[in-house]
Short mmCIF file of C-alpha atoms and ligand atoms in Angstrom, two decimals:
data_model
loop_
_atom_site.label_atom_id
_atom_site.label_comp_id
_atom_site.label_asym_id
_atom_site.label_seq_id
_atom_site.Cartn_x
_atom_site.Cartn_y
_atom_site.Cartn_z
CA MET A 1 -19.97 13.53 8.95
CA GLU A 2 -16.42 14.25 9.98
CA ASP A 3 -14.71 12.24 12.69
CA TYR A 4 -13.90 14.33 15.74
CA THR A 5 -12.86 11.44 17.97
CA VAL A 6 -9.16 12.25 17.90
CA SER A 7 -10.02 15.56 19.56
CA ILE A 8 -12.50 14.09 22.03
CA ASP A 9 -10.63 15.38 25.08
CA GLY A 10 -10.21 18.87 23.77
CA LEU A 11 -12.70 21.39 25.08
CA HIS A 12 -14.14 20.04 28.31
CA GLY A 13 -15.26 22.79 30.65
CA ARG A 14 -14.57 25.54 28.10
CA LYS A 15 -17.15 28.26 27.65
CA ILE A 16 -17.09 29.63 24.13
CA VAL A 17 -19.04 32.44 22.53
CA LEU A 18 -19.51 31.56 18.87
CA GLY A 19 -20.16 34.66 16.77
CA VAL A 20 -21.85 34.07 13.43
CA SER A 21 -21.87 36.87 10.87
CA GLY A 22 -23.64 36.99 7.53
CA GLY A 23 -21.94 34.83 4.92
CA ILE A 24 -23.00 31.64 3.20
CA ALA A 25 -20.45 29.74 5.34
CA ALA A 26 -22.86 30.36 8.24
CA TYR A 27 -24.37 26.96 7.42
CA LYS A 28 -21.08 25.40 8.54
CA ALA A 29 -21.39 27.26 11.85
CA ALA A 30 -24.36 25.03 12.65
CA GLU A 31 -22.17 21.94 12.34
CA LEU A 32 -19.39 23.71 14.25
CA THR A 33 -21.80 24.41 17.12
CA ARG A 34 -22.60 20.71 17.35
CA ALA A 35 -18.95 19.64 17.06
CA LEU A 36 -17.84 22.05 19.79
CA GLY A 37 -20.62 20.78 22.05
CA ARG A 38 -19.59 17.17 21.43
CA MET A 39 -16.07 18.03 22.48
CA GLY A 40 -17.37 19.26 25.80
CA ALA A 41 -17.61 23.02 25.18
CA ASP A 42 -20.48 25.13 26.48
CA VAL A 43 -21.37 27.14 23.37
CA HIS A 44 -23.25 30.44 23.40
CA VAL A 45 -24.10 31.78 19.97
CA ALA A 46 -24.23 35.48 19.07
CA LEU A 47 -25.79 36.00 15.65
CA THR A 48 -25.60 39.17 13.59
CA GLU A 49 -28.71 40.35 11.76
CA ALA A 50 -27.16 39.26 8.45
CA GLY A 51 -26.12 35.91 9.96
CA GLU A 52 -29.72 35.26 10.93
CA ARG A 53 -30.74 35.61 7.29
CA PHE A 54 -28.67 32.51 6.52
CA VAL A 55 -29.37 30.32 9.57
CA SER A 56 -32.09 30.89 12.13
CA ALA A 57 -31.54 31.46 15.83
CA LEU A 58 -33.73 28.42 16.46
CA THR A 59 -31.18 26.16 14.74
CA PHE A 60 -28.36 27.39 16.95
CA HIS A 61 -30.55 27.20 20.04
CA ALA A 62 -31.38 23.57 19.32
CA LEU A 63 -27.76 22.64 18.55
CA SER A 64 -26.10 24.47 21.45
CA GLY A 65 -28.79 23.94 24.07
CA ASN A 66 -28.36 27.60 25.02
CA ARG A 67 -30.40 30.67 24.14
CA VAL A 68 -29.09 32.64 21.18
CA TRP A 69 -28.26 36.33 21.33
CA THR A 70 -28.86 38.75 18.48
CA SER A 71 -29.51 42.20 19.91
CA PRO A 72 -27.72 44.47 22.40
CA TRP A 73 -31.21 45.56 23.49
CA ASP A 74 -32.19 42.05 24.57
CA GLU A 75 -33.71 42.25 28.04
CA ARG A 76 -33.52 38.52 28.81
CA MET A 77 -30.05 38.96 30.32
CA GLU A 78 -30.43 39.62 34.03
CA ASN A 79 -28.69 42.98 34.08
CA GLY A 80 -30.09 43.92 30.67
CA MET A 81 -26.57 44.16 29.23
CA PRO A 82 -25.86 41.06 27.13
CA HIS A 83 -22.92 42.81 25.43
CA ILE A 84 -21.07 42.77 28.76
CA ALA A 85 -22.56 39.82 30.64
CA LEU A 86 -22.34 37.35 27.75
CA GLY A 87 -18.60 37.92 27.38
CA ARG A 88 -17.69 37.41 31.05
CA GLY A 89 -16.23 34.10 32.25
CA VAL A 90 -15.72 33.06 28.64
CA ASP A 91 -12.56 31.22 27.50
CA ALA A 92 -12.69 32.59 23.95
CA ILE A 93 -14.86 34.35 21.42
CA VAL A 94 -14.71 32.56 18.08
CA VAL A 95 -16.31 34.21 15.05
CA ALA A 96 -17.06 31.76 12.23
CA PRO A 97 -17.76 32.92 9.64
CA ALA A 98 -16.12 36.34 10.02
CA THR A 99 -17.17 38.41 7.00
CA ALA A 100 -15.13 41.21 5.42
CA ASP A 101 -17.62 43.66 6.88
CA LEU A 102 -17.31 42.32 10.42
CA ILE A 103 -13.50 42.29 10.16
CA ALA A 104 -13.59 45.93 9.00
CA ARG A 105 -15.86 46.91 11.87
CA LEU A 106 -13.69 45.12 14.45
CA ALA A 107 -10.49 46.63 13.03
CA ASN A 108 -12.01 50.06 13.62
CA GLY A 109 -13.33 49.33 17.08
CA LEU A 110 -16.95 49.76 16.06
CA ALA A 111 -19.69 48.52 18.36
CA ASP A 112 -22.70 48.83 16.11
CA ASP A 113 -24.32 45.47 16.83
CA LEU A 114 -24.24 42.87 19.61
CA LEU A 115 -21.38 40.76 18.19
CA ALA A 116 -19.09 43.74 17.49
CA THR A 117 -19.86 45.15 20.96
CA LEU A 118 -19.09 41.79 22.58
CA CYS A 119 -15.75 41.68 20.78
CA LEU A 120 -14.92 45.23 21.87
CA ALA A 121 -15.92 44.60 25.49
CA ARG A 122 -14.17 41.21 25.76
CA ASP A 123 -11.57 40.17 28.32
CA CYS A 124 -10.69 36.88 26.57
CA PRO A 125 -8.92 35.83 23.34
CA LEU A 126 -10.69 36.54 20.04
CA LEU A 127 -10.31 34.09 17.14
CA LEU A 128 -11.68 34.86 13.68
CA ALA A 129 -12.38 32.37 10.88
CA PRO A 130 -12.73 34.56 7.78
CA ALA A 131 -15.06 33.57 4.95
CA MET A 132 -15.47 35.68 1.84
CA ASN A 133 -14.96 35.91 -1.90
CA ARG A 134 -11.26 35.79 -2.85
CA GLN A 135 -11.22 39.34 -4.20
CA MET A 136 -12.76 40.65 -1.00
CA TRP A 137 -10.05 38.79 0.96
CA GLU A 138 -7.23 40.05 -1.25
CA ASN A 139 -8.51 43.62 -1.31
CA PRO A 140 -5.91 45.89 0.33
CA ALA A 141 -8.60 47.27 2.64
CA THR A 142 -9.31 43.78 4.05
CA GLN A 143 -5.61 42.95 4.28
CA ARG A 144 -5.04 46.23 6.13
CA ASN A 145 -7.84 45.38 8.56
CA VAL A 146 -6.48 41.87 9.12
CA ALA A 147 -2.95 43.19 9.77
CA ARG A 148 -4.36 45.71 12.24
CA LEU A 149 -6.33 43.08 14.13
CA ARG A 150 -3.32 40.74 14.18
CA ALA A 151 -1.25 43.54 15.68
CA ASP A 152 -3.96 43.86 18.34
CA GLY A 153 -3.50 40.18 19.23
CA VAL A 154 -6.51 38.79 17.36
CA ILE A 155 -5.92 35.26 16.05
CA PHE A 156 -6.93 34.26 12.52
CA LEU A 157 -7.89 30.67 11.73
CA GLY A 158 -7.66 30.38 7.94
CA PRO A 159 -9.00 31.17 5.45
CA GLU A 160 -8.03 28.36 3.10
CA GLU A 161 -7.86 28.25 -0.67
CA GLY A 162 -10.39 26.43 -2.77
CA GLU A 163 -13.71 26.45 -4.50
CA GLN A 164 -16.02 29.24 -3.36
CA ALA A 165 -19.79 29.48 -3.17
CA CYS A 166 -19.69 32.20 -5.84
CA GLY A 167 -18.10 29.73 -8.29
CA GLU A 168 -14.61 31.28 -8.15
CA THR A 169 -11.52 29.57 -6.76
CA GLY A 170 -8.96 31.13 -4.43
CA PRO A 171 -8.25 32.15 -0.83
CA GLY A 172 -11.24 33.03 1.34
CA ARG A 173 -12.91 29.70 2.16
CA MET A 174 -13.73 29.22 5.81
CA LEU A 175 -11.93 26.30 7.47
CA GLU A 176 -14.09 23.20 7.87
CA PRO A 177 -15.68 22.66 11.31
CA GLY A 178 -13.28 19.76 12.08
CA ALA A 179 -10.23 21.92 11.32
CA LEU A 180 -11.64 24.78 13.41
CA CYS A 181 -12.20 22.41 16.36
CA GLU A 182 -8.65 21.10 16.02
CA ALA A 183 -7.27 24.65 15.88
CA LEU A 184 -9.20 25.55 19.03
CA VAL A 185 -7.96 22.52 20.94
CA ALA A 186 -4.42 23.36 19.87
CA PHE A 187 -4.98 26.96 20.96
CA PHE A 188 -5.96 25.85 24.48
CA THR A 189 -3.17 23.25 24.85
CA PRO A 190 -0.21 24.49 26.93
CA LYS A 191 2.84 24.77 24.66
CA ARG A 192 5.04 22.46 26.73
CA LEU A 193 7.03 21.36 23.67
CA ALA A 194 7.43 24.78 22.04
CA GLY A 195 10.71 24.99 20.12
CA ARG A 196 11.26 21.21 20.31
CA LYS A 197 11.63 18.88 17.36
CA VAL A 198 10.04 15.45 17.78
CA VAL A 199 10.78 12.54 15.42
CA MET A 200 8.41 9.58 15.77
CA THR A 201 7.48 6.23 14.31
CA ALA A 202 3.97 4.76 14.23
CA GLY A 203 1.93 1.97 12.70
CA PRO A 204 3.08 -1.50 11.65
CA THR A 205 5.81 -2.32 9.14
CA PHE A 206 5.20 -4.47 6.09
CA GLU A 207 8.01 -6.81 5.05
CA ALA A 208 7.41 -7.91 1.46
CA ILE A 209 7.69 -11.58 0.45
CA ASP A 210 6.70 -10.90 -3.16
CA PRO A 211 4.83 -8.03 -4.86
CA VAL A 212 1.50 -8.94 -3.23
CA ARG A 213 2.39 -10.72 0.02
CA GLY A 214 4.21 -9.80 3.16
CA ILE A 215 4.67 -10.12 6.92
CA THR A 216 3.19 -7.48 9.14
CA ASN A 217 2.13 -6.74 12.72
CA ALA A 218 -1.33 -5.90 14.04
CA SER A 219 -1.22 -2.15 14.65
CA SER A 220 -3.85 0.45 13.73
CA GLY A 221 -1.48 3.39 14.20
CA LYS A 222 -4.09 5.12 16.40
CA MET A 223 -1.88 5.39 19.49
CA GLY A 224 1.09 6.75 17.53
CA TYR A 225 -1.07 9.24 15.65
CA ALA A 226 -2.67 10.38 18.91
CA VAL A 227 0.84 10.97 20.34
CA ALA A 228 1.82 12.90 17.18
CA THR A 229 -1.33 15.03 17.52
CA ALA A 230 -0.60 15.72 21.20
CA CYS A 231 3.01 16.72 20.40
CA ALA A 232 1.88 19.09 17.63
CA ARG A 233 -0.75 20.65 19.87
CA ALA A 234 1.92 21.11 22.54
CA GLY A 235 3.87 23.24 20.07
CA ALA A 236 6.48 20.76 18.79
CA GLU A 237 7.70 20.41 15.22
CA VAL A 238 6.68 16.81 14.50
CA VAL A 239 8.08 14.43 11.88
CA LEU A 240 6.07 11.21 11.82
CA VAL A 241 7.64 8.27 10.00
CA SER A 242 4.67 5.99 9.44
CA GLY A 243 4.06 2.45 8.34
CA PRO A 244 0.91 1.64 6.34
CA VAL A 245 -2.17 2.80 8.30
CA ALA A 246 -5.62 4.17 7.53
CA VAL A 247 -5.43 7.18 9.85
CA PRO A 248 -5.44 10.80 8.56
CA THR A 249 -2.30 12.89 9.07
CA PRO A 250 -2.76 15.11 12.14
CA ALA A 251 -2.76 18.89 11.66
CA GLY A 252 0.72 20.39 11.84
CA VAL A 253 2.54 17.05 11.46
CA ARG A 254 4.97 16.16 8.65
CA ARG A 255 4.29 12.56 7.68
CA ILE A 256 6.81 10.40 5.85
CA GLU A 257 5.64 7.01 4.56
CA ALA A 258 7.94 4.05 5.26
CA ALA A 259 6.47 0.58 4.76
CA SER A 260 9.40 -1.64 5.75
CA ALA A 261 11.63 -1.60 8.83
CA LEU A 262 14.72 -0.84 6.74
CA ARG A 263 13.00 2.11 5.07
CA MET A 264 11.66 3.30 8.43
CA ARG A 265 15.18 3.21 9.89
CA ASP A 266 16.59 5.23 6.96
CA GLU A 267 13.83 7.85 7.19
CA VAL A 268 14.25 8.16 10.97
CA LEU A 269 18.01 8.61 10.64
CA SER A 270 17.64 11.31 8.01
CA ALA A 271 14.96 13.16 10.05
CA LEU A 272 17.01 12.93 13.25
CA PRO A 273 19.43 15.91 12.99
CA GLY A 274 18.21 18.63 15.36
CA ALA A 275 15.67 16.34 17.10
CA ASP A 276 15.15 16.81 20.84
CA VAL A 277 12.91 13.77 21.21
CA PHE A 278 12.51 10.41 19.48
CA ILE A 279 9.32 8.46 20.19
CA ALA A 280 9.10 4.92 18.81
CA VAL A 281 5.48 3.82 18.77
CA ALA A 282 5.73 1.66 15.65
CA ALA A 283 5.16 -2.07 15.88
CA VAL A 284 8.26 -2.89 13.84
CA ALA A 285 8.43 -6.44 12.47
CA ASP A 286 11.30 -8.20 14.20
CA TYR A 287 12.13 -10.21 11.06
CA ARG A 288 11.93 -9.76 7.29
CA PRO A 289 12.23 -12.30 4.48
CA ALA A 290 15.88 -12.88 3.59
CA GLU A 291 14.94 -11.99 0.03
CA THR A 292 11.96 -10.37 -1.66
CA VAL A 293 10.92 -12.20 -4.82
CA GLY A 294 10.31 -9.85 -7.77
CA HIS A 295 7.35 -11.81 -9.19
CA LYS A 296 4.19 -13.24 -7.64
CA LEU A 297 4.99 -16.67 -6.17
CA LYS A 298 2.86 -19.50 -7.53
CA LYS A 299 1.33 -21.98 -5.14
CA SER A 300 2.45 -25.55 -5.65
CA GLY A 301 0.48 -27.27 -2.91
CA ALA A 302 3.73 -28.35 -1.20
CA ALA A 303 5.00 -26.96 2.10
CA MET A 304 6.93 -23.73 1.75
CA ARG A 305 9.91 -22.49 3.75
CA LEU A 306 10.60 -18.84 4.27
CA GLU A 307 13.97 -17.72 5.56
CA LEU A 308 13.76 -14.72 7.87
CA VAL A 309 16.53 -12.39 8.96
CA PRO A 310 16.36 -9.99 11.91
CA ASN A 311 15.47 -6.33 11.34
CA PRO A 312 17.53 -3.55 12.92
CA ASP A 313 16.15 -2.22 16.21
CA ILE A 314 15.56 1.42 15.27
CA LEU A 315 14.96 2.64 18.81
CA ALA A 316 18.00 0.85 20.29
CA GLU A 317 20.17 2.28 17.51
CA VAL A 318 18.95 5.85 18.02
CA ALA A 319 19.23 5.59 21.83
CA ALA A 320 22.83 4.33 21.55
CA ARG A 321 24.03 7.32 19.55
CA PRO A 322 26.34 9.70 21.40
CA ASP A 323 24.07 12.59 20.34
CA ALA A 324 20.87 10.68 21.16
CA PRO A 325 17.74 12.74 21.66
CA PHE A 326 15.43 12.00 24.61
CA CYS A 327 14.12 8.54 23.64
CA VAL A 328 10.70 7.15 24.46
CA GLY A 329 9.82 3.51 23.76
CA PHE A 330 6.55 1.63 23.70
CA ALA A 331 6.04 -2.01 24.62
CA ALA A 332 2.89 -4.11 24.23
CA GLU A 333 3.10 -7.33 26.22
CA SER A 334 0.72 -10.25 26.69
CA HIS A 335 1.74 -10.83 30.34
CA ASP A 336 4.22 -9.77 33.06
CA LEU A 337 4.06 -6.17 31.84
CA ASP A 338 6.22 -4.67 34.59
CA ALA A 339 9.10 -7.12 34.17
CA TYR A 340 9.17 -7.05 30.36
CA ALA A 341 8.56 -3.34 29.94
CA GLU A 342 11.14 -2.27 32.52
CA GLY A 343 13.53 -4.88 31.10
CA LYS A 344 13.21 -3.34 27.62
CA ARG A 345 13.65 0.17 28.99
CA ARG A 346 16.91 -0.83 30.63
CA ALA A 347 18.16 -2.96 27.74
CA LYS A 348 17.60 -0.13 25.25
CA ARG A 349 18.79 2.53 27.79
CA LEU A 350 15.63 4.63 27.57
CA PRO A 351 14.71 7.38 30.02
CA MET A 352 11.01 6.61 29.43
CA LEU A 353 8.92 3.72 28.16
CA VAL A 354 5.15 3.35 27.84
CA GLY A 355 3.87 -0.19 28.41
CA ASN A 356 0.49 -1.77 27.94
CA LEU A 357 -1.00 -5.25 28.08
CA LEU A 358 -2.21 -6.47 24.70
CA ALA A 359 -5.61 -7.20 26.22
CA ASP A 360 -5.92 -3.50 27.12
CA GLY A 361 -5.81 -2.14 23.62
CA LEU A 362 -4.06 -2.66 20.36
CA CYS A 363 -6.39 -1.49 17.61
CA GLY A 364 -9.22 -0.08 19.77
CA ASP A 365 -9.92 3.53 20.72
CA ASP A 366 -9.08 3.21 24.43
CA ASN A 367 -5.89 2.17 26.16
CA THR A 368 -4.57 1.43 29.65
CA VAL A 369 -0.86 2.19 29.96
CA VAL A 370 1.89 2.36 32.55
CA ILE A 371 4.76 4.83 32.14
CA TYR A 372 8.19 3.58 33.30
CA ASP A 373 11.05 5.96 34.03
CA ASP A 374 14.06 6.20 36.35
CA GLU A 375 11.73 6.98 39.23
CA GLY A 376 9.55 3.92 38.83
CA ARG A 377 6.17 3.01 37.38
CA HIS A 378 3.33 5.46 36.82
CA PRO A 379 0.02 3.80 35.89
CA LEU A 380 -2.49 5.94 33.98
CA PRO A 381 -6.24 5.30 34.13
CA ARG A 382 -7.94 3.62 31.16
CA ALA A 383 -8.93 6.37 28.73
CA PRO A 384 -9.38 7.22 25.04
CA LYS A 385 -6.04 7.23 23.23
CA ALA A 386 -6.20 11.02 22.81
CA PHE A 387 -6.29 11.49 26.61
CA VAL A 388 -3.54 8.93 27.15
CA ALA A 389 -1.39 10.62 24.49
CA ARG A 390 -1.76 14.00 26.14
CA GLN A 391 -0.65 12.59 29.48
CA ILE A 392 2.31 10.84 27.89
CA VAL A 393 3.36 14.16 26.32
CA GLU A 394 2.99 15.98 29.64
CA HIS A 395 5.12 13.33 31.37
CA LEU A 396 7.80 13.51 28.71
CA ALA A 397 7.81 17.33 28.79
CA ARG A 398 8.48 17.14 32.55
CA LEU A 399 11.43 14.76 32.08
CA LEU A 400 12.91 16.60 29.11
CA PRO A 401 16.21 18.39 29.86
CA THR A 402 15.52 22.12 29.88
CA ALA A 403 18.38 23.11 27.57
CA ALA A 404 17.29 22.14 24.04
CA GLY A 405 19.73 20.12 21.97
O1 C5P B 501 9.56 -4.93 19.73
P1 C5P B 501 9.86 -4.36 21.10
O2 C5P B 501 8.86 -4.78 22.12
O3 C5P B 501 11.26 -4.52 21.51
O4 C5P B 501 9.62 -2.79 20.91
C1 C5P B 501 9.93 -1.90 21.96
C2 C5P B 501 10.18 -0.53 21.37
O5 C5P B 501 11.24 -0.60 20.39
C3 C5P B 501 9.03 0.11 20.66
O6 C5P B 501 9.08 1.48 21.01
C4 C5P B 501 9.33 -0.09 19.18
O7 C5P B 501 8.80 0.96 18.38
C5 C5P B 501 10.85 -0.07 19.15
N1 C5P B 501 11.41 -0.94 18.09
C6 C5P B 501 12.13 -0.38 17.07
N2 C5P B 501 12.67 -1.19 16.09
C7 C5P B 501 12.51 -2.52 16.14
C8 C5P B 501 11.77 -3.11 17.18
C9 C5P B 501 11.22 -2.28 18.14
O8 C5P B 501 12.28 0.84 17.00
N3 C5P B 501 13.06 -3.27 15.19
#
C-alpha cells in the first residue's frame, strides 16, 4: 500500500466526480477512490459500460460510500437528470483511466453515455489520466484528440512510460493512484510561489570519522520534505539539498544529495544563482572531525580523543550575501523557545524563522511551531507536518517582496 500521509491535508471538502472508462487500469481506479476518500474528498463515481466490465459498481459504491452512476437514464437522481445534477457543485471531474475511445469522444464533443455527457455539461475543471497501449497513445489520431482537448483547457495527468498490461513497454501507462492524488492536490493549491526559485536544505548532516563511523544529528527530514512539497505545490521551482534521509523525493522537486556540512554548503552555493528564497531546514552538525581517517579505526580499549572543528553556518553565510534571497531559518530548542529563536533570527539577520520545542516534534509526523518575523511571533496550532508546511509557505509568500529577484 502506498503512503499518502504527506498529502493528508490535500482534498478536504472537495467534491470530485471520478469517471472510470473501460481499460485494464480501471482496477487502479478502485484504489484511487479509496485514496481520494482518505484525503478528505467526497468521491462520486461515474462508470462507463466498458468500465463496469472491469470493476463492478458495487466495488466503487463500497469504497466511495456514495451511489455509483452508469446511465443517463438513471431515475434515482431527484430531477431525473444525473448528467446535469451530478456535475453541479463539483470541484473537478477526474477521469482515470481515460481510454483512447473516451478521449476521442470528448475531443469531438460527443455525449453518447453518462460520463461523456457529464464532461460536456460540466462547469468545473476536467482532468484526464490516459491509459492505453503505447501504439494507441502514439497514433496521430489520439495525439490530435489530446492536442484539441488541451487547447480546450482540459488537463492531462500522465501517461507515463513503462511496462504495459499487453506486455509491451512504452508511453501509455496510467499514473499510479498516489501520483494522481499528488497531482490533484497540486492542482488545487494556490500558486503563490509561481515563477519563484526556492533553494532548501533538509535532513541531518553526517560528518565522517572513518569510512564506517561519523557524527550526525537526529533529524528524519520529514519537516524539510513537507516544506519542499508545499513549495512545489505552490508553483515554485524547488532545489532540495538533502542530507541522508529515508524520505522519498517529492513530486516536482530536484533533489541533490549532500551528506556533510561542507558538501551541503557547496551544493547550496552552486544552486543559489537566480534563487528568490533560501529555506534552511537541515539540522547541520555544528562540528566535524578535524580529519577523516581513510581506514576503519581499530578499537584499542583505551580512551579515544576526537578533535572537532566548527562547520560553516550555511544559512548565516547565504543571508549575509549582498544578493541574498529571502532567507528562512528553522530552530529546534529544548527550552526558552522565544528567546533563542528570536535571538537566532536577529543574529543571522533573517526576515523569518520557524521555531519549535524539541518536545513538540523532531522525528514524528506532527509539529507545533511558532513563526518569528519583523512583526513578532505567530504561533501555529499543532498539526501534521504537511499542514504546518503549507502554512509556513503561505506566510513566506505573504512576506516575499513582490518584484522577483
Ligand atoms: O543550529 P542552529 O540552531 O543555529 O540552526 C538555525 C538555522 O541555521 C537552521 O535553519 C539551520 O538549518 C541553519 N544552519 C545552517 N548551517 C549550520 C547551522 C545551522 O544552515 N552550520
